[in-house]
Coordinates of C-alpha atoms in Angstrom, one line a residue:
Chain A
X18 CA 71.7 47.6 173.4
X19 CA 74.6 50.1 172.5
X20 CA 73.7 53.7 172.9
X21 CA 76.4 56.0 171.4
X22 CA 76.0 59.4 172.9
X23 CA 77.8 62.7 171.1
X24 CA 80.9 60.6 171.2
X25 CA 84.2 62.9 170.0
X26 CA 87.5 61.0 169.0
X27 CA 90.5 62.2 168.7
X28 CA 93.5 59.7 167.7
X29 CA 97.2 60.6 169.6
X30 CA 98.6 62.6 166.2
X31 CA 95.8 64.6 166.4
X32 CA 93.2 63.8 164.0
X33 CA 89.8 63.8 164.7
X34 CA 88.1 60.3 163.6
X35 CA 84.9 60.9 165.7
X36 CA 82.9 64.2 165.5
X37 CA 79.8 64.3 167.7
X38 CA 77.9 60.7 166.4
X39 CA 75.2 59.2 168.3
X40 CA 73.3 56.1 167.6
X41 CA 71.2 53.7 169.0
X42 CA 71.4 50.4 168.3
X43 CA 68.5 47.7 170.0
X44 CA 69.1 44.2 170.3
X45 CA 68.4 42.0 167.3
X46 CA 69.4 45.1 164.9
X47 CA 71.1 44.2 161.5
X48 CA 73.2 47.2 160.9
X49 CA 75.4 48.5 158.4
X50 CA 77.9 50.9 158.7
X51 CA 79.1 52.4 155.1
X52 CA 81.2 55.0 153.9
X53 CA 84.7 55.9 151.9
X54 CA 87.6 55.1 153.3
X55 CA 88.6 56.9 156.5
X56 CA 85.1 58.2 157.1
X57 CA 85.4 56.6 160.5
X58 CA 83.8 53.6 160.4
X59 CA 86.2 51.2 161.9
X60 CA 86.7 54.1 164.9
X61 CA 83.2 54.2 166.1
X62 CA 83.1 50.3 166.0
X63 CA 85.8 50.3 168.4
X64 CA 84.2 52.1 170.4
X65 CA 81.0 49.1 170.9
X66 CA 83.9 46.7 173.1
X67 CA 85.5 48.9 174.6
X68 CA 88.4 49.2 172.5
X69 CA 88.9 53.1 172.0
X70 CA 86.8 54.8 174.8
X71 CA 85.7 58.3 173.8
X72 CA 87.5 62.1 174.0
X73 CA 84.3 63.6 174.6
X74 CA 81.1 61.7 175.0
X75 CA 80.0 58.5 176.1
X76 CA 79.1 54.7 174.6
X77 CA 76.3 52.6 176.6
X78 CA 76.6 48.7 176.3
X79 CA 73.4 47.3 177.9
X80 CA 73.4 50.2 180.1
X81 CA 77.0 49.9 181.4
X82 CA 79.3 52.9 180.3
X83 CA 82.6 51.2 178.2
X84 CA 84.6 53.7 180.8
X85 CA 83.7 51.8 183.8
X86 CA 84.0 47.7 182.4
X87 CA 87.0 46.1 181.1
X88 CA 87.6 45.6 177.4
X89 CA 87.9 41.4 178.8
X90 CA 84.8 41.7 180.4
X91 CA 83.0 43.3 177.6
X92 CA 84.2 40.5 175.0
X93 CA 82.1 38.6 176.6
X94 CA 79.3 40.3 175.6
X95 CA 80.5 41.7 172.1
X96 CA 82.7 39.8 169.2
X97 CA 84.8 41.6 167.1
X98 CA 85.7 40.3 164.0
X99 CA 89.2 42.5 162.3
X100 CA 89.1 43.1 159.3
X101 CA 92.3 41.4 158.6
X102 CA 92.6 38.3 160.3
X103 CA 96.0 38.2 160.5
X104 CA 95.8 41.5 163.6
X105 CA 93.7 38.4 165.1
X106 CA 95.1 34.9 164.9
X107 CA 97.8 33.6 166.7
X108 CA 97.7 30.3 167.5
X109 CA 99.6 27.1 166.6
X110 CA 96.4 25.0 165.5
X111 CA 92.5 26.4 164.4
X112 CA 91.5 24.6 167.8
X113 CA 93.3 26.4 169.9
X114 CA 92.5 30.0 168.3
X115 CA 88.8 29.0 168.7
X116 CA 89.2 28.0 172.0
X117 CA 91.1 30.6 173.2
X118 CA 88.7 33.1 175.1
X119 CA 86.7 30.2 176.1
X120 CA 89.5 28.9 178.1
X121 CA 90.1 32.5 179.3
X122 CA 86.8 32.9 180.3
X123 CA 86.8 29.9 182.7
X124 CA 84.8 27.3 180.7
X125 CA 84.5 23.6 181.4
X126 CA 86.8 21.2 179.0
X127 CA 83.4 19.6 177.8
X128 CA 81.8 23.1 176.9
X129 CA 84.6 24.1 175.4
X130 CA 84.9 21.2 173.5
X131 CA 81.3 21.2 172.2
X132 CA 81.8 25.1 171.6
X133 CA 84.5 24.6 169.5
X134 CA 83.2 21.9 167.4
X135 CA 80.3 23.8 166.6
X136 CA 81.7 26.8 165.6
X137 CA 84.1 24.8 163.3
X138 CA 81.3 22.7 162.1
X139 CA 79.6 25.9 161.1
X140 CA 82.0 27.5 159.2
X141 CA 83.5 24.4 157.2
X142 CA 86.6 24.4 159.1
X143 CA 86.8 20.7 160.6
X144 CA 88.8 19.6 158.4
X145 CA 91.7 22.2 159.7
X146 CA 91.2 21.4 163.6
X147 CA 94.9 20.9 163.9
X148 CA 96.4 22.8 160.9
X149 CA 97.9 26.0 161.9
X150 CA 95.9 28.9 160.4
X151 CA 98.8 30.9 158.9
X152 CA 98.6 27.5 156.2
X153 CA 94.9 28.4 155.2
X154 CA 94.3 30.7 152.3
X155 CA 93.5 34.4 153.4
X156 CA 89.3 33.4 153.1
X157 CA 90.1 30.4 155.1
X158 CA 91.9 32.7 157.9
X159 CA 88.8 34.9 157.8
X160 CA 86.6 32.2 158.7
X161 CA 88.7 30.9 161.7
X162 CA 88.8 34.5 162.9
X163 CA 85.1 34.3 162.6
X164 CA 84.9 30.8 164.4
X165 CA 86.9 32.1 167.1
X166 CA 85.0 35.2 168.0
X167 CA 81.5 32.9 167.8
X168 CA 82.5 29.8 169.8
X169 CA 82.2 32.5 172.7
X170 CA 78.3 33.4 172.2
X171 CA 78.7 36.8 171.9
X172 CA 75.4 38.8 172.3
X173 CA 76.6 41.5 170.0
X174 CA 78.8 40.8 166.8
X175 CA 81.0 43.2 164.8
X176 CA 82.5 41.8 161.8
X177 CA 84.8 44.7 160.3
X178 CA 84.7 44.4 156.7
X179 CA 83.8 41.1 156.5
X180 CA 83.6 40.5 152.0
X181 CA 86.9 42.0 151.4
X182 CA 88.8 39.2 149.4
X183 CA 85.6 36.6 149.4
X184 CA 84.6 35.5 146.1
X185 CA 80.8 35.5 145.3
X186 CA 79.8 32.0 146.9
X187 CA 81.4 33.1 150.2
X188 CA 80.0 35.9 150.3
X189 CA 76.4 33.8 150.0
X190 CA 77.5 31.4 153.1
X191 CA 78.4 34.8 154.9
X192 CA 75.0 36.1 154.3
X193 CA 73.2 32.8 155.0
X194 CA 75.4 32.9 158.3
X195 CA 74.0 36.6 159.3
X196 CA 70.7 35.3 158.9
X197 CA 71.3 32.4 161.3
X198 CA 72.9 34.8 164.1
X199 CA 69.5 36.9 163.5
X200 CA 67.3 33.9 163.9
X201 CA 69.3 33.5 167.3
X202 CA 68.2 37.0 168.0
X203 CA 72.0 38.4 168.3
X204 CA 72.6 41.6 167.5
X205 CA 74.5 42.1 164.0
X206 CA 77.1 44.9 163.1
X207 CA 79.0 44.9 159.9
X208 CA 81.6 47.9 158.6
X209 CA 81.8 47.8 154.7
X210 CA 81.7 49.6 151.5
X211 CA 80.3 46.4 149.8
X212 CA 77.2 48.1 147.9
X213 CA 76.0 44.5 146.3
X214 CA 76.4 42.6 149.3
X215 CA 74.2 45.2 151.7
X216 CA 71.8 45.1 148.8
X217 CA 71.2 41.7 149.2
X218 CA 71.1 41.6 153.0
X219 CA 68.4 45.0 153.3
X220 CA 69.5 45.8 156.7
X221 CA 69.6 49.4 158.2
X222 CA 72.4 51.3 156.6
X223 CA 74.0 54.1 158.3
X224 CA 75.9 56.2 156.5
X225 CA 79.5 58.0 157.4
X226 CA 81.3 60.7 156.2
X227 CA 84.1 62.5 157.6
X228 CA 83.5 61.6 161.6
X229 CA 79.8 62.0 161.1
X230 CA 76.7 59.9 160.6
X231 CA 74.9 61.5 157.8
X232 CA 72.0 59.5 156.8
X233 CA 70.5 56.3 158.9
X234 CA 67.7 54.4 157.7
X235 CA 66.9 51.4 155.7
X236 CA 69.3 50.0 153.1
X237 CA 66.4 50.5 150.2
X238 CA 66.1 53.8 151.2
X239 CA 69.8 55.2 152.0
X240 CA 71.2 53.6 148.4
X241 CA 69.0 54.9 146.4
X242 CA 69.9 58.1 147.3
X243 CA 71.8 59.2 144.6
X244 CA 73.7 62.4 146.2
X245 CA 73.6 60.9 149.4
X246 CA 75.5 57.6 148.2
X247 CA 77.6 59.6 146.2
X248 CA 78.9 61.8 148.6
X249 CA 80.0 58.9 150.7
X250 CA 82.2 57.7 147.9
X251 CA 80.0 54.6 147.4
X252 CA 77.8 53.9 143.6
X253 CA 74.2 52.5 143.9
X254 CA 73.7 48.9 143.4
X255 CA 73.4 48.0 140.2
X256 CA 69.8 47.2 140.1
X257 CA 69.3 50.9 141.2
X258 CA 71.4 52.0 138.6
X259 CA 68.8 50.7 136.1
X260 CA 65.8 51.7 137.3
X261 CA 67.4 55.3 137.8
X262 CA 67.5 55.2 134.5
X263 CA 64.0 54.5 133.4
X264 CA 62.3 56.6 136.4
X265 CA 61.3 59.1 133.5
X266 CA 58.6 55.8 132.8
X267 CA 57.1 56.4 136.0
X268 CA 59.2 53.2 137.6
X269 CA 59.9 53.8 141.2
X270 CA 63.9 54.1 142.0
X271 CA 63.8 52.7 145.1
X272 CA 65.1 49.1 143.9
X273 CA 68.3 47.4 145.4
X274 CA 67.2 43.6 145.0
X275 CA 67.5 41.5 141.8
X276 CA 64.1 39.7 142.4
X277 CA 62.1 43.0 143.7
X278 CA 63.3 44.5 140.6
X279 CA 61.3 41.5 138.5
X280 CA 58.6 41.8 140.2
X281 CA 58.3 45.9 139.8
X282 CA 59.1 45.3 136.3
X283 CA 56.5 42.8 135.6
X284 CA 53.7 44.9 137.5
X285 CA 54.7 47.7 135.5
X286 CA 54.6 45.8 132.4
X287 CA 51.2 44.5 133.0
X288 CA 50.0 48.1 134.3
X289 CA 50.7 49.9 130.8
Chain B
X22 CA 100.5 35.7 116.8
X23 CA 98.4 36.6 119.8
X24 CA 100.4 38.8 122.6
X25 CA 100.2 36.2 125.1
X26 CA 99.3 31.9 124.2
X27 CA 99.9 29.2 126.5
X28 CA 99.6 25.7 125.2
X29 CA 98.5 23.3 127.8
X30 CA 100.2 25.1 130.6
X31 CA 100.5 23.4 134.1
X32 CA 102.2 24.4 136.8
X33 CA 103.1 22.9 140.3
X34 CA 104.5 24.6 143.5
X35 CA 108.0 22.9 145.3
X36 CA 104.7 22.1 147.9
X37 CA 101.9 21.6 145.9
X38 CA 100.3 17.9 145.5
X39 CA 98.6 18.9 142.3
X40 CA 98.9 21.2 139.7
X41 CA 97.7 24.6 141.1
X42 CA 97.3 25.7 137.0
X43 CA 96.6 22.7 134.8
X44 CA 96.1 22.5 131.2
X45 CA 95.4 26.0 130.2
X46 CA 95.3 26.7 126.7
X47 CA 94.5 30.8 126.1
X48 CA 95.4 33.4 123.5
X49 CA 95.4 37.0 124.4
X50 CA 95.8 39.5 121.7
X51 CA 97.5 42.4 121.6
X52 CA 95.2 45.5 123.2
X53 CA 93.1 43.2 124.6
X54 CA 90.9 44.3 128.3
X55 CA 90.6 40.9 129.9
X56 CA 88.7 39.9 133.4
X57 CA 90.2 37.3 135.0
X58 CA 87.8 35.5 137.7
X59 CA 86.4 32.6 139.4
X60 CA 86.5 31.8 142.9
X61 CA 89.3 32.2 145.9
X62 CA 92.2 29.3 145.0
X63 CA 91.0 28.5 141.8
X64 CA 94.8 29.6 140.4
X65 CA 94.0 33.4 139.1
X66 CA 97.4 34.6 140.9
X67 CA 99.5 31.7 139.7
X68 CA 98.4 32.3 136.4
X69 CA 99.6 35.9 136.6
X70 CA 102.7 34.8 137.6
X71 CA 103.1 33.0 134.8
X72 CA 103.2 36.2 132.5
X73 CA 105.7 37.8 134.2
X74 CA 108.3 34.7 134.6
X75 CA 107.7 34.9 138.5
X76 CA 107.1 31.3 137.8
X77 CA 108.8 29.7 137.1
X78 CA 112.0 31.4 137.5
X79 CA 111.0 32.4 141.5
X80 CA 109.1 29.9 142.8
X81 CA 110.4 27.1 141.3
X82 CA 108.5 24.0 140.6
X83 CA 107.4 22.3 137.8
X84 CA 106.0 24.3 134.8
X85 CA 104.8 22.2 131.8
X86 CA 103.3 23.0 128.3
X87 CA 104.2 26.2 126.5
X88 CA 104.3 29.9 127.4
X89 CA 105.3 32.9 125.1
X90 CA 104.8 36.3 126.0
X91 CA 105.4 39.5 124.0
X92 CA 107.5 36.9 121.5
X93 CA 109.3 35.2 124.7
X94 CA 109.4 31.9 126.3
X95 CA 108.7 32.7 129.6
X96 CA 110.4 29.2 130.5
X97 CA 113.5 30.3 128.6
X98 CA 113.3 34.0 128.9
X99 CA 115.1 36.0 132.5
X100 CA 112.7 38.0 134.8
X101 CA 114.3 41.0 134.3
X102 CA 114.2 40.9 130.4
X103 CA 110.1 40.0 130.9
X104 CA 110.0 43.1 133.4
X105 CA 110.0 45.3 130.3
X106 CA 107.4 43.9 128.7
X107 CA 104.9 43.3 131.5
X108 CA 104.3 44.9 134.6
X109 CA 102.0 43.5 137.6
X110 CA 100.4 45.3 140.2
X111 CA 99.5 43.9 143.6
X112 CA 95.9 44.0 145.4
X113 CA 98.0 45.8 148.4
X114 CA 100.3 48.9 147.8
X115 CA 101.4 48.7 150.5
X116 CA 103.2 45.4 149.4
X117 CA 104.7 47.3 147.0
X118 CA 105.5 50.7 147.9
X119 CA 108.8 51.6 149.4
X120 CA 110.3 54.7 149.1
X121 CA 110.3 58.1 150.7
X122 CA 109.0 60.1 148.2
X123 CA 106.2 59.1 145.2
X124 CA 108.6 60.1 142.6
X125 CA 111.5 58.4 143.7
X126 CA 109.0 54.9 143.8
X127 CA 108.1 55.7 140.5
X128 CA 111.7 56.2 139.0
X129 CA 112.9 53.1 140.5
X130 CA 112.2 50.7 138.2
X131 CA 113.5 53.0 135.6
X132 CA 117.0 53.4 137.7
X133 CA 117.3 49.8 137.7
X134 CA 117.4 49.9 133.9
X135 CA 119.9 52.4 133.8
X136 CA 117.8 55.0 131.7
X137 CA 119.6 58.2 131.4
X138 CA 118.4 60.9 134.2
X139 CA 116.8 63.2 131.6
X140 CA 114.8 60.4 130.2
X141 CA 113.8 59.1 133.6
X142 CA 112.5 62.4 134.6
X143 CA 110.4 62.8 131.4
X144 CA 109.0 59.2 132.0
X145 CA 108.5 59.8 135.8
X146 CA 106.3 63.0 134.7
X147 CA 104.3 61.1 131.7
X148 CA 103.5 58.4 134.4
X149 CA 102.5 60.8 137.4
X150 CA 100.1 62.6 135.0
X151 CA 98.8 59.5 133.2
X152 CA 97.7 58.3 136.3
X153 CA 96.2 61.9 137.5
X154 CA 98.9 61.9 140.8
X155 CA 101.2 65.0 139.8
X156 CA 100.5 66.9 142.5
X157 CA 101.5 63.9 145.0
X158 CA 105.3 64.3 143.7
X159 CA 106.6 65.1 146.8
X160 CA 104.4 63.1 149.2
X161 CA 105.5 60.1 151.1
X162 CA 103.6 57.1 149.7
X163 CA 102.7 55.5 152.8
X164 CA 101.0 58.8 154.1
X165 CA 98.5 58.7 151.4
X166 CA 95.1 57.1 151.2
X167 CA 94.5 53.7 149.7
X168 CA 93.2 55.3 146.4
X169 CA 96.0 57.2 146.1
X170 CA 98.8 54.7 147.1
X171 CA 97.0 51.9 144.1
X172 CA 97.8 55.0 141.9
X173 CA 101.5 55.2 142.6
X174 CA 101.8 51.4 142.1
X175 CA 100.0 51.7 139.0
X176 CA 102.5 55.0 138.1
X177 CA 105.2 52.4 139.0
X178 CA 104.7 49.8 136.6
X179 CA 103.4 52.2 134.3
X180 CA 106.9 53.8 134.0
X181 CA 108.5 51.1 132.5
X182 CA 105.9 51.2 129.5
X183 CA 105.1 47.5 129.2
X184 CA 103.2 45.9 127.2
X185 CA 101.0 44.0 129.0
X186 CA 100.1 45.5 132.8
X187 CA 98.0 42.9 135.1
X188 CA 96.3 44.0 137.9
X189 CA 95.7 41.6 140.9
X190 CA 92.6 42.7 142.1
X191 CA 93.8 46.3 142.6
X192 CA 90.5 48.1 144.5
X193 CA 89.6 45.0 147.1
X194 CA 90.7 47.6 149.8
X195 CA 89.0 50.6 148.2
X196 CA 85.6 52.3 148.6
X197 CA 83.7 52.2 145.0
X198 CA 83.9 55.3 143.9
X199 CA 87.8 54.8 144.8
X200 CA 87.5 51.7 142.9
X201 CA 85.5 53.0 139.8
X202 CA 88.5 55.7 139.2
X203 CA 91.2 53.0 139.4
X204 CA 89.2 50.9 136.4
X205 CA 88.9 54.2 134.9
X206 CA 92.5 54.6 135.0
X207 CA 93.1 51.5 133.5
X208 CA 91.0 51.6 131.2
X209 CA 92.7 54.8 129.8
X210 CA 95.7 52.9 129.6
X211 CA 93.8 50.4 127.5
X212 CA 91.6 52.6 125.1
X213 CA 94.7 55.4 124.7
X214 CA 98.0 53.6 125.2
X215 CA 96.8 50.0 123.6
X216 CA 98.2 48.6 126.7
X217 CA 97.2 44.8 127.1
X218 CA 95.2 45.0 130.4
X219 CA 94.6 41.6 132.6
X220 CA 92.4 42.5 134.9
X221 CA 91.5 40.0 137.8
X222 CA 88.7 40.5 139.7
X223 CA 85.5 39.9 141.7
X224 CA 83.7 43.0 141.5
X225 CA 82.3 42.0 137.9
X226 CA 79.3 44.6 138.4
X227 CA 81.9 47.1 138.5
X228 CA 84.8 45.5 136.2
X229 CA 83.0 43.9 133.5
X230 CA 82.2 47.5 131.3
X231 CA 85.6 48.0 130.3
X232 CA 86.8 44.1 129.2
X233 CA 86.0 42.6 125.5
X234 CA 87.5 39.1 126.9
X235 CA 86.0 37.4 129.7
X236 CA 88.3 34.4 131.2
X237 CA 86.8 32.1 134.0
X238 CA 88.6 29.9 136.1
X239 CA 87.8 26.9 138.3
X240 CA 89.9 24.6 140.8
X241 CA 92.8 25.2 137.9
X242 CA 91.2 25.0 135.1
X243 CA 89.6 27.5 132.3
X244 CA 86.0 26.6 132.3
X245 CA 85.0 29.7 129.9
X246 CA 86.7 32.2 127.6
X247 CA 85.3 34.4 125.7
X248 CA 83.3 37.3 125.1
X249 CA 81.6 39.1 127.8
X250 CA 78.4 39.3 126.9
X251 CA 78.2 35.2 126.4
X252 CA 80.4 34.3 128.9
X253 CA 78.6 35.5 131.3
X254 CA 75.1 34.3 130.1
X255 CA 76.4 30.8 130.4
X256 CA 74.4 28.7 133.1
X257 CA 78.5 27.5 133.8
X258 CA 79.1 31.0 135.3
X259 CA 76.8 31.5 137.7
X260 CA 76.7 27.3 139.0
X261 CA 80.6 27.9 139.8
X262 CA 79.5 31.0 141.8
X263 CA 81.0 34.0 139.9
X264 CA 79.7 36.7 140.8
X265 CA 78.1 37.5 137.8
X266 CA 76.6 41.6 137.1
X267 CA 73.2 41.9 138.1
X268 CA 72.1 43.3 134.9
X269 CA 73.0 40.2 133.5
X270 CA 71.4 38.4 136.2
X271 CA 68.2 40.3 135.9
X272 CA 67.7 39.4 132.6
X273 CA 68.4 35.7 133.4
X274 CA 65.2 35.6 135.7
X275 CA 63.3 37.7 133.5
X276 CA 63.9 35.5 131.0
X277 CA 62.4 32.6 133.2
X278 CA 59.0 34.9 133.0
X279 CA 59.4 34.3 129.1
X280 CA 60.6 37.9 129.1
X281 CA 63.4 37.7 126.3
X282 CA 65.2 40.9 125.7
X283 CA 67.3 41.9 122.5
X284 CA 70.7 41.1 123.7
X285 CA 72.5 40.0 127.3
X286 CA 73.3 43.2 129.0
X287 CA 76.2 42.9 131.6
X288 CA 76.1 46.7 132.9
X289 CA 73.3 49.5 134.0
X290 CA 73.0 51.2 130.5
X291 CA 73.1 47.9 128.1
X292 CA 70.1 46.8 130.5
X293 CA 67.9 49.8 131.3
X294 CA 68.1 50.4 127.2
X295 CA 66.3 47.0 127.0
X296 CA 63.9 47.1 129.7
X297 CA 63.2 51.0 128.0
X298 CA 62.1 48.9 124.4
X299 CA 60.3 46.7 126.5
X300 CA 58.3 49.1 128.3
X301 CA 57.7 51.9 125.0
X302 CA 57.0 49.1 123.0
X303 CA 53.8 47.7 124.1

């Protein structure tokens, strides 16, 4: 559980990222975190390993305050995924980047080993065991950042703008993947301003603007807030965007999904 | 003849095993809005950089078929001549921003061709307003935000007038409304100027209203070109996962209920107008 507590942040030069957010997030949450750019989204993520410890305020992982624990020892229990995985790799070969932590953490050779060739296994990435990463294509890199952070098991994952660059079918095996690390009960945070892709996913959206969470609820709910989603700098999905305009025909508005839309529309259909 | 034609156009990198463009035959006309897309590798950029000479005259390796561009053969023709005529903007700014001050970035290009000062200033100023950044003049470009520094680059290549301007998926690192000014923008440049636009791009929910010529591409290869509207109704598009607009997609399950509307919509209004006739209809 993360529990972010009227956390203030101010960066050296002065500006304020942070100003007075608290969340909660349990274990097993699918979150969202959406807003323009420079809203502070990255900031407060920072914030769940340890990374950026608070001006004012404090941030709770599983009870333990990121003051007193060491940004190591929290990887353990958190995975951050950068949003450009070149701040990340650096490694001669995709096997040793996905090894890395495990080595630092103290694992066995044959742990490590099976670790490794799961997480490669997972992410299509056998075939690059021994190719040096800065060779793969920039969705390629992602994936190997990906594979590194999850061959350690973290209980909590934070991918930071994970669809930036991904064509369409990755971002299907990226949302098939999210599903998996729910299934295994981990704890799922993603920073993005991908309105289609969150519309897909339905998580719980929480909404930034200017160093504060303004809105928090379910993605069906926070997007199809027109004044809300505007004022973040984001545009509804596109499915909303449609029934928007027929809600003068009584159709709700409340639409994200492609399939939930058919279904409304039939029902209405059959209703009038 | 059309602005831009390539007749069986490959090209292979000094690395490459294969052909990272093969075969491409396409005609572009002049004023065309054109969304380039298919999936990660399948040779978008490399076709890009065959508009602007970048290959093969910078990268070197083996270009094959024929390429003309505003009247030039790109094989034949010098970058700088082609620079004229067709301007490219990156997905990062940052890759191409460099100076201390917006409108010395802008002028650049424009110092480079030895345009008298008065001129360049009068160019400098059409470009900065064009693009809705006048008040930025002074600023540094890498202070800015990322919606602000994609306009400069697009003020940049602007400047020089081209032709033809592509765009290489310029709003990846924006937010959407960010992203729905830049195609705005663009599509000024388009609808006022007559520019040429070659758009590529993912974001089709987002892109697709503004382009009468759809081009998809696959491991190389053009696999549809054409229309919007058709090409992306065609059961191709979608099995190559493009990411094709939901509207369009909407109407493709809907269908599946024996639902059939007028015409394909591929944005918000074309679709809502056809669910509306639907609904008042009955």
């Amino acid at each position: 559980m993360i529990e972010v507590k009227d956390v203030y942040f101010t960066y050296p030069n002065g500006i304020g990222a942070l100003k007075g957010v608290s969340i909660t997030i349990q274990n097993g949450d699918f979150v969202a975190i959406m807003g323009q750019n420079g809203a502070g989204k990255t900031t407060l993520v920072k914030h769940f390993n340890g990374l950026l410890k608070p001006t004012k305020g404090k941030v709770l992982v599983d009870g333990v305050n990121t003051r007193d624990i060491s940004v190591a020892r929290l990887a353990r229990k958190v995975g951050f995924v950068f949003q450009n995985p070149d701040h990340q790799l650096f490694c001669e070969t995709v096997e040793d980047e996905t090894s890395f932590a495990l080595k630092n953490f103290g694992y066995k050779p044959n742990i490590i080993e099976r670790r490794v060739t799961w997480a490669l296994n997972l992410l299509s990435l056998t075939q690059y065991r021994k190719t040096s990463p800065f060779m793969l294509s920039g969705g390629e890199r992602k994936r190997v950042a990906l594979a590194s952070v999850l061959a350690s098991d973290p209980k909590i994952v934070i991918l930071d703008e994970p669809t930036i660059g991904q064509d369409h079918q990755q971002k299907e095996k990226l949302r098939q993947f999210i599903t998996q690390l729910r299934a295994q009960k981990k704890t799922v945070v993603i920073v993005t301003h991908d309105v289609e892709f969150v519309a897909e996913c339905n998580p719980r959206v929480v909404l930034m603007t200017e160093g504060k969470i303004v809105a928090d609820g379910r993605a069906n709910k926070i997007l199809t807030n027109y004044n809300l989603v505007t004022k973040a700098s984001l545009v509804p999905p596109q499915v909303t965007q449609i029934f928007m305009k027929l809600s003068d025909l009584g159709l709700p508005t409340n639409v994200i999904d492609v399939y939930e839309a058919r279904k409304v529309f039939l029902n209405s259909l059959e209703g009038s | 003849m059309a602005l831009i034609e390539t007749e069986n156009l490959s090209f292979t990198y000094p690395s490459g095993m294969k052909p990272a463009v093969e075969d491409i035959s396409i005609s572009i006309e002049k004023g065309d809005f054109v969304v380039l897309t298919g999936p990660s590798g399948c040779g978008k950029t490399t076709l890009c950089r065959c508009f602007n000479g970048l290959i093969p005259h910078f990268y070197g390796g083996k270009l094959e078929g024929n390429i003309t561009v505003a009247g030039y053969n790109v094989a034949k023709c010098l970058v700088y001549e082609l620079a004229r005529h067709v301007g490219l903007v990156f997905q990062n700014p940052e890759n191409q921003l460099f100076a201390l001050s917006v409108e010395k970035d802008v002028a650049f290009g424009l110092e480079n061709c030895g345009m008298p000062r008065d001129d360049m200033r009068k160019r400098v100023d059409w470009a900065l307003q064009m693009t809705g950044i006048e008040e930025l003049r002074e600023r540094a470009p890498h202070e800015l935000s990322g919606g602000q520094q994609q306009r400069v680059a697009i003020a940049c290549v602007l400047a020089m007038q081209p032709e033809v301007m592509v765009f290489d998926e310029p709003t990846s690192f924006l937010d959407p409304l960010g992203a729905q000014k830049i195609f705005e923008v663009i599509n000024d440049l388009n609808k006022e100027l007559g520019i040429t636009v070659i758009l590529v791009e993912h974001r089709l929910d987002l892109a697709s209203r503004y382009a009468n010529h759809v081009i998809v591409m696959n491991e190389g290869k053009i696999v549809l070109d054409g229309e919007p509207h058709k090409v992306f109704n065609s059961e191709r598009a979608r099995l190559i996962g493009v990411g094709i607009p939901k509207a369009t997609r909407l109407y493709q399950i809907l269908r599946e209920n024996g639902l059939k509307l007028s015409k394909v919509p591929i944005n918000s209004e074309e679709a809502s107008q056809f669910l509306r006739k639907i609904l008042t209809h009955d």
